[in-house]
Amino acid sequence: MKNSILLALSVFTFSCAANQDVEPKSVTLIYDQSKLTAEIQADNHFEAHVDNEKERIDLSGTMKKLHPDYQLDVSVIKASKIKHATNQINTSLVIKQRDLEKPVLIGGVYDHTVVTDENDNVEVTESASIMSVKLSQ
């Protein structure tokens, strides 16, 4: 009888430990054809930057456990050095446990440019890009 109780207790303890969720370790910003990954720190903050000749991207925010889901507060600042334009997205979202590792759309940028040359020829360009984030384990 004593061995049966110990066996049942051991199985119960092992199954509880096996069902614990693995906490996310990073947040990835997906934009244009690029990715920027920020490691989640012990205080649940994350931050990463890209600064090159074309643009500067700042990704920052916090993650909060909601059992079993996660609240993500995200700030993205994208500054184009070529067009001298800045776009910013600040948002909060809930990411379900089952949606870890899946990109979630947080916003997009639509760019409409009209340029007239010295001969009064008009050139119109349009482009759109989206931004997504994903929590990764």
GROMACS .gro file of C-alpha atoms in nm:
model
  137
    1MET     CA    1   0.000   0.000   0.000
    2LYS     CA    2   0.279   0.238   0.094
    3ASN     CA    3   0.459   0.166  -0.236
    4SER     CA    4   0.138   0.229  -0.432
    5ILE     CA    5   0.097   0.571  -0.274
    6LEU     CA    6   0.462   0.660  -0.343
    7LEU     CA    7   0.427   0.543  -0.704
    8ALA     CA    8   0.107   0.745  -0.755
    9LEU     CA    9   0.266   1.053  -0.598
   10SER     CA   10   0.577   1.018  -0.817
   11VAL     CA   11   0.369   0.982  -1.135
   12PHE     CA   12   0.155   1.283  -1.039
   13THR     CA   13   0.460   1.499  -0.965
   14PHE     CA   14   0.632   1.399  -1.290
   15SER     CA   15   0.321   1.468  -1.498
   16CYS     CA   16   0.276   1.813  -1.339
   17ALA     CA   17   0.638   1.901  -1.412
   18ALA     CA   18   0.608   1.780  -1.771
   19ASN     CA   19   0.303   2.000  -1.836
   20GLN     CA   20   0.471   2.324  -1.730
   21ASP     CA   21   0.488   2.578  -2.012
   22VAL     CA   22   0.824   2.686  -2.142
   23GLU     CA   23   0.839   3.065  -2.117
   24PRO     CA   24   0.909   3.263  -2.436
   25LYS     CA   25   1.270   3.374  -2.465
   26SER     CA   26   1.253   3.630  -2.747
   27VAL     CA   27   1.034   3.864  -2.949
   28THR     CA   28   1.092   3.887  -3.324
   29LEU     CA   29   0.983   4.182  -3.537
   30ILE     CA   30   0.921   4.083  -3.898
   31TYR     CA   31   0.918   4.374  -4.145
   32ASP     CA   32   0.978   4.404  -4.520
   33GLN     CA   33   1.216   4.113  -4.589
   34SER     CA   34   1.396   4.148  -4.256
   35LYS     CA   35   1.375   4.026  -3.898
   36LEU     CA   36   1.489   4.184  -3.573
   37THR     CA   37   1.502   3.967  -3.259
   38ALA     CA   38   1.511   4.095  -2.901
   39GLU     CA   39   1.586   3.865  -2.607
   40ILE     CA   40   1.337   3.887  -2.318
   41GLN     CA   41   1.528   3.988  -2.005
   42ALA     CA   42   1.465   3.863  -1.650
   43ASP     CA   43   1.252   4.174  -1.580
   44ASN     CA   44   1.037   4.084  -1.889
   45HIS     CA   45   1.162   4.382  -2.093
   46PHE     CA   46   1.304   4.346  -2.443
   47GLU     CA   47   1.493   4.583  -2.670
   48ALA     CA   48   1.678   4.560  -3.003
   49HIS     CA   49   1.799   4.803  -3.268
   50VAL     CA   50   1.908   4.811  -3.630
   51ASP     CA   51   2.099   5.110  -3.759
   52ASN     CA   52   2.236   5.101  -4.112
   53GLU     CA   53   2.276   5.340  -4.406
   54LYS     CA   54   1.912   5.294  -4.510
   55GLU     CA   55   1.713   5.297  -4.184
   56ARG     CA   56   1.703   5.282  -3.807
   57ILE     CA   57   1.462   5.045  -3.633
   58ASP     CA   58   1.399   5.045  -3.257
   59LEU     CA   59   1.203   4.755  -3.105
   60SER     CA   60   1.120   4.761  -2.735
   61GLY     CA   61   0.852   4.660  -2.489
   62THR     CA   62   0.746   4.423  -2.216
   63MET     CA   63   0.594   4.077  -2.187
   64LYS     CA   64   0.357   3.979  -1.907
   65LYS     CA   65   0.238   3.625  -1.827
   66LEU     CA   66  -0.143   3.596  -1.809
   67HIS     CA   67  -0.164   3.217  -1.741
   68PRO     CA   68  -0.160   3.053  -1.988
   69ASP     CA   69  -0.138   3.342  -2.236
   70TYR     CA   70   0.089   3.647  -2.268
   71GLN     CA   71   0.036   4.022  -2.291
   72LEU     CA   72   0.286   4.193  -2.517
   73ASP     CA   73   0.335   4.572  -2.508
   74VAL     CA   74   0.535   4.667  -2.818
   75SER     CA   75   0.688   4.989  -2.947
   76VAL     CA   76   0.843   5.002  -3.294
   77ILE     CA   77   1.003   5.313  -3.442
   78LYS     CA   78   1.115   5.289  -3.805
   79ALA     CA   79   1.310   5.586  -3.941
   80SER     CA   80   1.403   5.594  -4.309
   81LYS     CA   81   1.730   5.775  -4.371
   82ILE     CA   82   1.661   5.789  -4.745
   83LYS     CA   83   1.309   5.938  -4.735
   84HIS     CA   84   1.364   6.127  -4.408
   85ALA     CA   85   1.042   5.980  -4.270
   86THR     CA   86   0.960   5.818  -3.936
   87ASN     CA   87   0.681   5.575  -3.853
   88GLN     CA   88   0.591   5.456  -3.505
   89ILE     CA   89   0.367   5.177  -3.380
   90ASN     CA   90   0.273   5.137  -3.012
   91THR     CA   91   0.037   4.853  -2.932
   92SER     CA   92  -0.064   4.596  -2.673
   93LEU     CA   93  -0.182   4.251  -2.767
   94VAL     CA   94  -0.264   3.919  -2.608
   95ILE     CA   95  -0.088   3.619  -2.757
   96LYS     CA   96  -0.248   3.285  -2.683
   97GLN     CA   97  -0.026   2.998  -2.570
   98ARG     CA   98  -0.120   2.807  -2.886
   99ASP     CA   99  -0.008   3.104  -3.103
  100LEU     CA  100   0.354   3.111  -2.983
  101GLU     CA  101   0.594   3.096  -3.278
  102LYS     CA  102   0.324   3.243  -3.509
  103PRO     CA  103   0.359   3.598  -3.648
  104VAL     CA  104   0.086   3.841  -3.538
  105LEU     CA  105   0.021   4.151  -3.750
  106ILE     CA  106   0.070   4.474  -3.553
  107GLY     CA  107   0.053   4.734  -3.829
  108GLY     CA  108   0.159   4.850  -4.169
  109VAL     CA  109   0.302   5.144  -4.356
  110TYR     CA  110   0.165   5.275  -4.687
  111ASP     CA  111   0.391   5.509  -4.881
  112HIS     CA  112   0.264   5.724  -5.169
  113THR     CA  113   0.525   5.947  -5.333
  114VAL     CA  114   0.477   6.195  -5.618
  115VAL     CA  115   0.791   6.335  -5.782
  116THR     CA  116   0.800   6.592  -6.062
  117ASP     CA  117   1.118   6.628  -6.265
  118GLU     CA  118   1.251   6.940  -6.442
  119ASN     CA  119   1.034   6.863  -6.750
  120ASP     CA  120   0.717   6.846  -6.537
  121ASN     CA  121   0.698   6.469  -6.578
  122VAL     CA  122   0.520   6.319  -6.281
  123GLU     CA  123   0.634   5.992  -6.132
  124VAL     CA  124   0.413   5.827  -5.873
  125THR     CA  125   0.539   5.542  -5.658
  126GLU     CA  126   0.342   5.343  -5.405
  127SER     CA  127   0.461   5.083  -5.161
  128ALA     CA  128   0.325   4.904  -4.859
  129SER     CA  129   0.493   4.704  -4.587
  130ILE     CA  130   0.357   4.524  -4.286
  131MET     CA  131   0.500   4.461  -3.943
  132SER     CA  132   0.442   4.148  -3.739
  133VAL     CA  133   0.576   4.019  -3.409
  134LYS     CA  134   0.612   3.668  -3.276
  135LEU     CA  135   0.701   3.524  -2.936
  136SER     CA  136   0.957   3.245  -2.957
  137GLN     CA  137   1.059   2.981  -2.706
   0.00000   0.00000   0.00000
